[in-house]
mmCIF file of C-alpha atoms (C1' of nucleotides) in Angstrom:
data_model
loop_
_atom_site.group_PDB
_atom_site.id
_atom_site.type_symbol
_atom_site.label_atom_id
_atom_site.label_comp_id
_atom_site.label_asym_id
_atom_site.label_seq_id
_atom_site.Cartn_x
_atom_site.Cartn_y
_atom_site.Cartn_z
ATOM 1 C CA UNK A 1 -32.240 -1.637 20.712
ATOM 2 C CA UNK A 2 -32.475 0.179 23.969
ATOM 3 C CA UNK A 3 -30.676 -1.851 26.526
ATOM 4 C CA UNK A 4 -27.456 -3.760 26.247
ATOM 5 C CA UNK A 5 -26.966 -7.384 26.845
ATOM 6 C CA UNK A 6 -24.447 -8.111 29.539
ATOM 7 C CA UNK A 7 -21.139 -9.409 28.290
ATOM 8 C CA UNK A 8 -18.071 -10.942 29.765
ATOM 9 C CA UNK A 9 -15.982 -10.495 26.671
ATOM 10 C CA UNK A 10 -13.064 -8.293 27.613
ATOM 11 C CA UNK A 11 -12.604 -7.003 24.105
ATOM 12 C CA UNK A 12 -16.220 -6.013 23.995
ATOM 13 C CA UNK A 13 -16.037 -4.250 27.340
ATOM 14 C CA UNK A 14 -12.950 -2.334 26.347
ATOM 15 C CA UNK A 15 -14.608 -1.363 23.134
ATOM 16 C CA UNK A 16 -17.589 0.064 24.943
ATOM 17 C CA UNK A 17 -15.495 1.968 27.395
ATOM 18 C CA UNK A 18 -13.095 3.650 25.025
ATOM 19 C CA UNK A 19 -14.542 3.800 21.601
ATOM 20 C CA UNK A 20 -18.284 3.691 21.482
ATOM 21 C CA UNK A 21 -19.704 6.947 20.270
ATOM 22 C CA UNK A 22 -16.323 8.548 19.747
ATOM 23 C CA UNK A 23 -15.843 8.964 16.000
ATOM 24 C CA UNK A 24 -12.194 9.931 16.221
ATOM 25 C CA UNK A 25 -11.260 6.958 18.288
ATOM 26 C CA UNK A 26 -13.303 4.733 16.061
ATOM 27 C CA UNK A 27 -11.239 5.865 13.107
ATOM 28 C CA UNK A 28 -8.048 5.035 14.951
ATOM 29 C CA UNK A 29 -9.478 1.705 15.868
ATOM 30 C CA UNK A 30 -10.384 0.907 12.313
ATOM 31 C CA UNK A 31 -6.869 1.836 11.316
ATOM 32 C CA UNK A 32 -5.353 -0.346 13.967
ATOM 33 C CA UNK A 33 -7.532 -3.289 13.062
ATOM 34 C CA UNK A 34 -6.678 -2.928 9.419
ATOM 35 C CA UNK A 35 -2.972 -2.976 10.116
ATOM 36 C CA UNK A 36 -3.415 -5.879 12.426
ATOM 37 C CA UNK A 37 -5.269 -7.672 9.691
ATOM 38 C CA UNK A 38 -2.522 -7.130 7.139
ATOM 39 C CA UNK A 39 0.167 -8.204 9.564
ATOM 40 C CA UNK A 40 -1.770 -11.302 10.426
ATOM 41 C CA UNK A 41 -2.410 -12.171 6.803
ATOM 42 C CA UNK A 42 1.270 -12.012 6.041
ATOM 43 C CA UNK A 43 2.071 -14.105 9.063
ATOM 44 C CA UNK A 44 -0.467 -16.722 8.117
ATOM 45 C CA UNK A 45 0.657 -16.750 4.547
ATOM 46 C CA UNK A 46 4.235 -17.339 5.605
ATOM 47 C CA UNK A 47 3.657 -19.954 8.281
ATOM 48 C CA UNK A 48 1.045 -21.580 6.104
ATOM 49 C CA UNK A 49 3.785 -22.083 3.551
ATOM 50 C CA UNK A 50 6.039 -23.538 6.181
ATOM 51 C CA UNK A 51 8.644 -20.812 5.922
ATOM 52 C CA UNK A 52 10.711 -18.987 8.504
ATOM 53 C CA UNK A 53 11.027 -15.222 8.291
ATOM 54 C CA UNK A 54 14.522 -15.593 6.969
ATOM 55 C CA UNK A 55 13.425 -17.976 4.254
ATOM 56 C CA UNK A 56 10.615 -15.758 3.119
ATOM 57 C CA UNK A 57 12.957 -12.791 3.263
ATOM 58 C CA UNK A 58 15.305 -14.534 0.893
ATOM 59 C CA UNK A 59 12.501 -15.326 -1.528
ATOM 60 C CA UNK A 60 11.329 -11.747 -1.387
ATOM 61 C CA UNK A 61 14.804 -10.329 -1.621
ATOM 62 C CA UNK A 62 15.139 -8.699 1.773
ATOM 63 C CA UNK A 63 16.038 -9.591 5.349
ATOM 64 C CA UNK A 64 14.263 -11.232 8.239
ATOM 65 C CA UNK A 65 13.970 -8.042 10.226
ATOM 66 C CA UNK A 66 11.950 -6.529 7.431
ATOM 67 C CA UNK A 67 9.539 -9.437 7.442
ATOM 68 C CA UNK A 68 9.255 -9.221 11.180
ATOM 69 C CA UNK A 69 8.393 -5.563 10.881
ATOM 70 C CA UNK A 70 5.643 -6.332 8.417
ATOM 71 C CA UNK A 71 4.153 -8.936 10.695
ATOM 72 C CA UNK A 72 4.050 -6.425 13.496
ATOM 73 C CA UNK A 73 0.448 -5.371 14.034
ATOM 74 C CA UNK A 74 1.556 -1.879 14.963
ATOM 75 C CA UNK A 75 3.400 -1.237 11.764
ATOM 76 C CA UNK A 76 1.573 1.184 9.547
ATOM 77 C CA UNK A 77 3.904 1.660 6.664
ATOM 78 C CA UNK A 78 2.811 -1.006 4.241
ATOM 79 C CA UNK A 79 3.237 -0.208 0.595
ATOM 80 C CA UNK A 80 1.476 -2.013 -2.192
ATOM 81 C CA UNK A 81 4.840 -2.652 -3.796
ATOM 82 C CA UNK A 82 6.112 -4.583 -0.804
ATOM 83 C CA UNK A 83 2.878 -6.455 -0.337
ATOM 84 C CA UNK A 84 3.084 -7.522 -3.963
ATOM 85 C CA UNK A 85 6.652 -8.677 -3.597
ATOM 86 C CA UNK A 86 5.596 -10.894 -0.752
ATOM 87 C CA UNK A 87 2.569 -12.110 -2.610
ATOM 88 C CA UNK A 88 4.596 -12.978 -5.655
ATOM 89 C CA UNK A 89 7.151 -14.884 -3.623
ATOM 90 C CA UNK A 90 4.314 -17.037 -2.369
ATOM 91 C CA UNK A 91 2.520 -17.426 -5.667
ATOM 92 C CA UNK A 92 -0.222 -15.065 -4.793
ATOM 93 C CA UNK A 93 -1.400 -11.761 -6.082
ATOM 94 C CA UNK A 94 -2.724 -8.843 -4.121
ATOM 95 C CA UNK A 95 -6.335 -8.101 -4.629
ATOM 96 C CA UNK A 96 -7.643 -4.792 -3.459
ATOM 97 C CA UNK A 97 -11.207 -3.763 -2.812
ATOM 98 C CA UNK A 98 -12.928 -0.667 -1.549
ATOM 99 C CA UNK A 99 -15.908 -1.884 0.361
ATOM 100 C CA UNK A 100 -18.631 0.375 1.652
ATOM 101 C CA UNK A 101 -18.617 0.838 5.392
ATOM 102 C CA UNK A 102 -21.762 0.704 7.453
ATOM 103 C CA UNK A 103 -22.544 -2.413 5.512
ATOM 104 C CA UNK A 104 -24.905 -4.942 7.004
ATOM 105 C CA UNK A 105 -23.116 -7.486 9.076
ATOM 106 C CA UNK A 106 -22.307 -10.515 7.002
ATOM 107 C CA UNK A 107 -23.969 -13.744 7.949
ATOM 108 C CA UNK A 108 -20.666 -15.514 7.949
ATOM 109 C CA UNK B 1 -6.819 -26.004 -26.685
ATOM 110 C CA UNK B 2 -4.454 -26.501 -29.553
ATOM 111 C CA UNK B 3 -5.100 -23.831 -32.079
ATOM 112 C CA UNK B 4 -5.895 -20.214 -31.546
ATOM 113 C CA UNK B 5 -8.972 -18.449 -32.560
ATOM 114 C CA UNK B 6 -8.312 -15.448 -34.736
ATOM 115 C CA UNK B 7 -8.739 -12.157 -33.002
ATOM 116 C CA UNK B 8 -9.023 -8.564 -33.959
ATOM 117 C CA UNK B 9 -8.548 -7.319 -30.450
ATOM 118 C CA UNK B 10 -5.462 -5.148 -30.428
ATOM 119 C CA UNK B 11 -4.788 -5.786 -26.783
ATOM 120 C CA UNK B 12 -4.901 -9.499 -27.406
ATOM 121 C CA UNK B 13 -2.571 -9.284 -30.374
ATOM 122 C CA UNK B 14 -0.070 -7.218 -28.484
ATOM 123 C CA UNK B 15 -0.235 -9.637 -25.633
ATOM 124 C CA UNK B 16 0.620 -12.541 -27.897
ATOM 125 C CA UNK B 17 3.450 -10.735 -29.537
ATOM 126 C CA UNK B 18 5.265 -9.451 -26.510
ATOM 127 C CA UNK B 19 4.395 -11.454 -23.495
ATOM 128 C CA UNK B 20 3.237 -14.938 -24.206
ATOM 129 C CA UNK B 21 5.691 -17.475 -22.929
ATOM 130 C CA UNK B 22 8.042 -14.916 -21.462
ATOM 131 C CA UNK B 23 7.910 -15.236 -17.681
ATOM 132 C CA UNK B 24 9.858 -12.075 -16.951
ATOM 133 C CA UNK B 25 7.675 -9.960 -19.111
ATOM 134 C CA UNK B 26 4.629 -11.625 -17.713
ATOM 135 C CA UNK B 27 5.677 -10.507 -14.248
ATOM 136 C CA UNK B 28 6.014 -6.959 -15.451
ATOM 137 C CA UNK B 29 2.670 -7.237 -17.125
ATOM 138 C CA UNK B 30 1.003 -8.464 -13.978
ATOM 139 C CA UNK B 31 2.533 -5.543 -12.155
ATOM 140 C CA UNK B 32 1.347 -3.083 -14.744
ATOM 141 C CA UNK B 33 -2.150 -4.508 -14.729
ATOM 142 C CA UNK B 34 -2.314 -4.376 -10.983
ATOM 143 C CA UNK B 35 -1.334 -0.717 -10.934
ATOM 144 C CA UNK B 36 -3.759 -0.002 -13.698
ATOM 145 C CA UNK B 37 -6.432 -1.727 -11.710
ATOM 146 C CA UNK B 38 -5.792 0.349 -8.612
ATOM 147 C CA UNK B 39 -5.704 3.566 -10.591
ATOM 148 C CA UNK B 40 -8.950 2.671 -12.273
ATOM 149 C CA UNK B 41 -10.638 1.738 -9.034
ATOM 150 C CA UNK B 42 -9.782 5.079 -7.540
ATOM 151 C CA UNK B 43 -10.991 6.851 -10.612
ATOM 152 C CA UNK B 44 -14.256 4.976 -10.605
ATOM 153 C CA UNK B 45 -14.718 5.515 -6.927
ATOM 154 C CA UNK B 46 -14.248 9.250 -7.333
ATOM 155 C CA UNK B 47 -16.340 9.796 -10.448
ATOM 156 C CA UNK B 48 -18.924 7.392 -9.101
ATOM 157 C CA UNK B 49 -19.281 9.747 -6.161
ATOM 158 C CA UNK B 50 -19.618 12.688 -8.494
ATOM 159 C CA UNK B 51 -16.474 14.407 -7.291
ATOM 160 C CA UNK B 52 -13.734 16.291 -9.111
ATOM 161 C CA UNK B 53 -10.138 15.577 -8.267
ATOM 162 C CA UNK B 54 -9.949 18.786 -6.332
ATOM 163 C CA UNK B 55 -13.002 17.937 -4.285
ATOM 164 C CA UNK B 56 -11.764 14.506 -3.412
ATOM 165 C CA UNK B 57 -8.366 15.981 -2.634
ATOM 166 C CA UNK B 58 -9.956 18.304 -0.128
ATOM 167 C CA UNK B 59 -11.828 15.476 1.528
ATOM 168 C CA UNK B 60 -8.665 13.436 1.692
ATOM 169 C CA UNK B 61 -6.547 16.328 2.834
ATOM 170 C CA UNK B 62 -4.254 16.725 -0.140
ATOM 171 C CA UNK B 63 -4.170 18.378 -3.536
ATOM 172 C CA UNK B 64 -5.590 17.585 -6.937
ATOM 173 C CA UNK B 65 -2.225 16.777 -8.460
ATOM 174 C CA UNK B 66 -1.800 14.004 -5.937
ATOM 175 C CA UNK B 67 -5.135 12.504 -6.860
ATOM 176 C CA UNK B 68 -4.266 12.743 -10.504
ATOM 177 C CA UNK B 69 -1.043 10.907 -9.836
ATOM 178 C CA UNK B 70 -2.901 8.111 -8.109
ATOM 179 C CA UNK B 71 -5.282 7.726 -11.002
ATOM 180 C CA UNK B 72 -2.361 7.411 -13.372
ATOM 181 C CA UNK B 73 -2.102 3.771 -14.461
ATOM 182 C CA UNK B 74 1.664 4.075 -14.630
ATOM 183 C CA UNK B 75 2.078 5.159 -11.070
ATOM 184 C CA UNK B 76 3.525 2.435 -8.898
ATOM 185 C CA UNK B 77 3.926 4.088 -5.562
ATOM 186 C CA UNK B 78 0.670 3.376 -3.819
ATOM 187 C CA UNK B 79 0.814 3.001 -0.080
ATOM 188 C CA UNK B 80 -1.843 1.377 2.011
ATOM 189 C CA UNK B 81 -1.980 4.506 4.123
ATOM 190 C CA UNK B 82 -2.927 6.684 1.182
ATOM 191 C CA UNK B 83 -5.383 4.170 -0.194
ATOM 192 C CA UNK B 84 -7.060 4.100 3.199
ATOM 193 C CA UNK B 85 -7.257 7.866 3.368
ATOM 194 C CA UNK B 86 -9.057 7.863 0.069
ATOM 195 C CA UNK B 87 -11.284 5.015 1.085
ATOM 196 C CA UNK B 88 -12.242 6.724 4.305
ATOM 197 C CA UNK B 89 -13.058 9.961 2.539
ATOM 198 C CA UNK B 90 -15.527 8.016 0.450
ATOM 199 C CA UNK B 91 -16.946 5.901 3.241
ATOM 200 C CA UNK B 92 -15.160 2.789 2.227
ATOM 201 C CA UNK B 93 -12.525 0.611 3.732
ATOM 202 C CA UNK B 94 -9.689 -1.118 2.010
ATOM 203 C CA UNK B 95 -9.905 -4.828 1.925
ATOM 204 C CA UNK B 96 -6.822 -6.766 1.039
ATOM 205 C CA UNK B 97 -6.546 -10.334 -0.134
ATOM 206 C CA UNK B 98 -3.753 -12.587 -1.217
ATOM 207 C CA UNK B 99 -5.218 -14.834 -3.829
ATOM 208 C CA UNK B 100 -3.461 -17.829 -5.262
ATOM 209 C CA UNK B 101 -2.349 -17.365 -8.817
ATOM 210 C CA UNK B 102 -3.073 -20.022 -11.379
ATOM 211 C CA UNK B 103 -6.460 -20.283 -9.766
ATOM 212 C CA UNK B 104 -9.356 -21.684 -11.730
ATOM 213 C CA UNK B 105 -11.141 -19.020 -13.644
ATOM 214 C CA UNK B 106 -14.089 -17.738 -11.707
ATOM 215 C CA UNK B 107 -17.504 -18.236 -13.188
ATOM 216 C CA UNK B 108 -18.369 -14.603 -12.650
ATOM 217 C "C1'" DC C 1 -11.714 33.657 -29.500
ATOM 218 C "C1'" DG C 2 -12.181 34.173 -24.512
ATOM 219 C "C1'" DC C 3 -13.495 32.201 -20.242
ATOM 220 C "C1'" DT C 4 -13.851 28.588 -16.889
ATOM 221 C "C1'" DC C 5 -13.234 24.320 -14.840
ATOM 222 C "C1'" DC C 6 -10.914 19.797 -14.786
ATOM 223 C "C1'" DT C 7 -6.886 17.137 -15.316
ATOM 224 C "C1'" DT C 8 -2.037 16.250 -16.178
ATOM 225 C "C1'" DT C 9 2.811 17.226 -15.749
ATOM 226 C "C1'" DC C 10 6.921 19.243 -13.578
ATOM 227 C "C1'" DG C 11 10.232 20.119 -9.697
ATOM 228 C "C1'" DC C 12 11.653 19.882 -5.255
ATOM 229 C "C1'" DA C 13 11.355 19.718 -0.270
ATOM 230 C "C1'" DA C 14 9.499 17.038 3.449
ATOM 231 C "C1'" DT C 15 8.133 12.830 5.205
ATOM 232 C "C1'" DT C 16 7.969 7.914 5.165
ATOM 233 C "C1'" DT C 17 9.394 3.308 3.981
ATOM 234 C "C1'" DT C 18 12.937 0.040 2.955
ATOM 235 C "C1'" DG C 19 17.611 -2.177 3.588
ATOM 236 C "C1'" DC C 20 20.306 -4.343 6.656
ATOM 237 C "C1'" DG C 21 23.380 -5.742 10.339
ATOM 238 C "C1'" DA C 22 23.982 -6.212 15.309
ATOM 239 C "C1'" DA C 23 22.247 -7.239 19.586
ATOM 240 C "C1'" DA C 24 18.555 -8.720 22.531
ATOM 241 C "C1'" DT C 25 14.747 -11.983 23.444
ATOM 242 C "C1'" DC C 26 12.194 -15.989 23.050
ATOM 243 C "C1'" DC C 27 11.701 -21.074 22.717
ATOM 244 C "C1'" DG C 28 12.266 -25.769 22.345
ATOM 245 C "C1'" DG C 29 15.198 -29.765 22.768
ATOM 246 C "C1'" DT C 30 18.833 -32.116 25.212
ATOM 247 C "C1'" DA D 1 21.526 -24.629 32.274
ATOM 248 C "C1'" DC D 2 23.160 -24.634 27.646
ATOM 249 C "C1'" DC D 3 22.648 -24.668 22.684
ATOM 250 C "C1'" DG D 4 20.919 -23.475 18.223
ATOM 251 C "C1'" DG D 5 17.246 -21.401 15.490
ATOM 252 C "C1'" DA D 6 13.614 -17.993 15.119
ATOM 253 C "C1'" DT D 7 11.857 -13.557 16.023
ATOM 254 C "C1'" DT D 8 12.030 -8.847 17.639
ATOM 255 C "C1'" DT D 9 14.107 -4.440 18.342
ATOM 256 C "C1'" DC D 10 17.395 -0.717 17.399
ATOM 257 C "C1'" DG D 11 19.720 2.745 14.483
ATOM 258 C "C1'" DC D 12 20.908 4.782 10.333
ATOM 259 C "C1'" DA D 13 21.557 5.482 5.449
ATOM 260 C "C1'" DA D 14 19.356 4.953 1.068
ATOM 261 C "C1'" DA D 15 15.428 4.983 -1.638
ATOM 262 C "C1'" DA D 16 10.704 5.972 -2.483
ATOM 263 C "C1'" DT D 17 6.356 8.406 -1.573
ATOM 264 C "C1'" DT D 18 3.733 12.495 -0.446
ATOM 265 C "C1'" DG D 19 2.889 17.641 -0.396
ATOM 266 C "C1'" DC D 20 2.080 21.260 -3.143
ATOM 267 C "C1'" DG D 21 2.177 25.168 -6.221
ATOM 268 C "C1'" DA D 22 2.804 26.584 -10.937
ATOM 269 C "C1'" DA D 23 2.204 25.877 -15.646
ATOM 270 C "C1'" DA D 24 0.381 23.487 -19.574
ATOM 271 C "C1'" DG D 25 -3.283 20.670 -21.832
ATOM 272 C "C1'" DG D 26 -8.151 19.611 -22.798
ATOM 273 C "C1'" DA D 27 -13.078 20.176 -23.205
ATOM 274 C "C1'" DG D 28 -17.311 22.750 -23.186
ATOM 275 C "C1'" DC D 29 -19.794 27.048 -23.952
ATOM 276 C "C1'" DG D 30 -21.330 31.747 -25.315
#
DNA sequence: CGCTCCTTTCGCAATTTTGCGAAATCCGGT
DNA sequence: ACCGGATTTCGCAAAATTGCGAAAGGAGCG
């Protein structure tokens, strides 16, 4: 792969400009994406169950501001304990996996 | 499934005696198993990579006693941040999933 | 036994996360 | 524009996790 295909995807352009070939930044990016992913999962889990933050908070045994904080993509302080509390309140369990990086891109 | 098959599996017997039909205890059990699972995964990941606790600790940027603590099945204080540090040191990434409980048993 | 390396346990300080209420912001619906 | 309800942000105290060295426990080996 020598030459790049043109793209109009902003995310892609930004990626090329700031991260490509910069290991340190790539690590930060991975971190950021991971947090974003957790935040989003919690958000989806909650809204998918038709609950407001306050309602979920009550089920979990905390307050709405705490839930809001966990749904914030920039929050990095997730603990397994808290994630499990949320999971349990929604009849889920937390499953954890260590997957090899540099894996071939999945088909889907 | 009306009647039980006899068993000689100690774990199974203990399970029947202390947990079966006791929701509260079952919650504790789930918790304990989850922690055990995380501890074991870390242990397997490390030994699978042929590393001692001290070596992994160095890669992660901490000390052996910390690694030992994380591989202790009774330890409950895992944070996503620490799990990610370990994952990264071993070229993995942490994947998190909230799976419905009471799910049909998987074939494999 | 003595030696070495690995792992576990202990204590405490340092850092980080959680708890939580108040106030600000956002967002429809009327 | 006004009114709730929902979400976000702010600030601290309380609680929990991490950092880390020292000491104790094992296991293997000559």
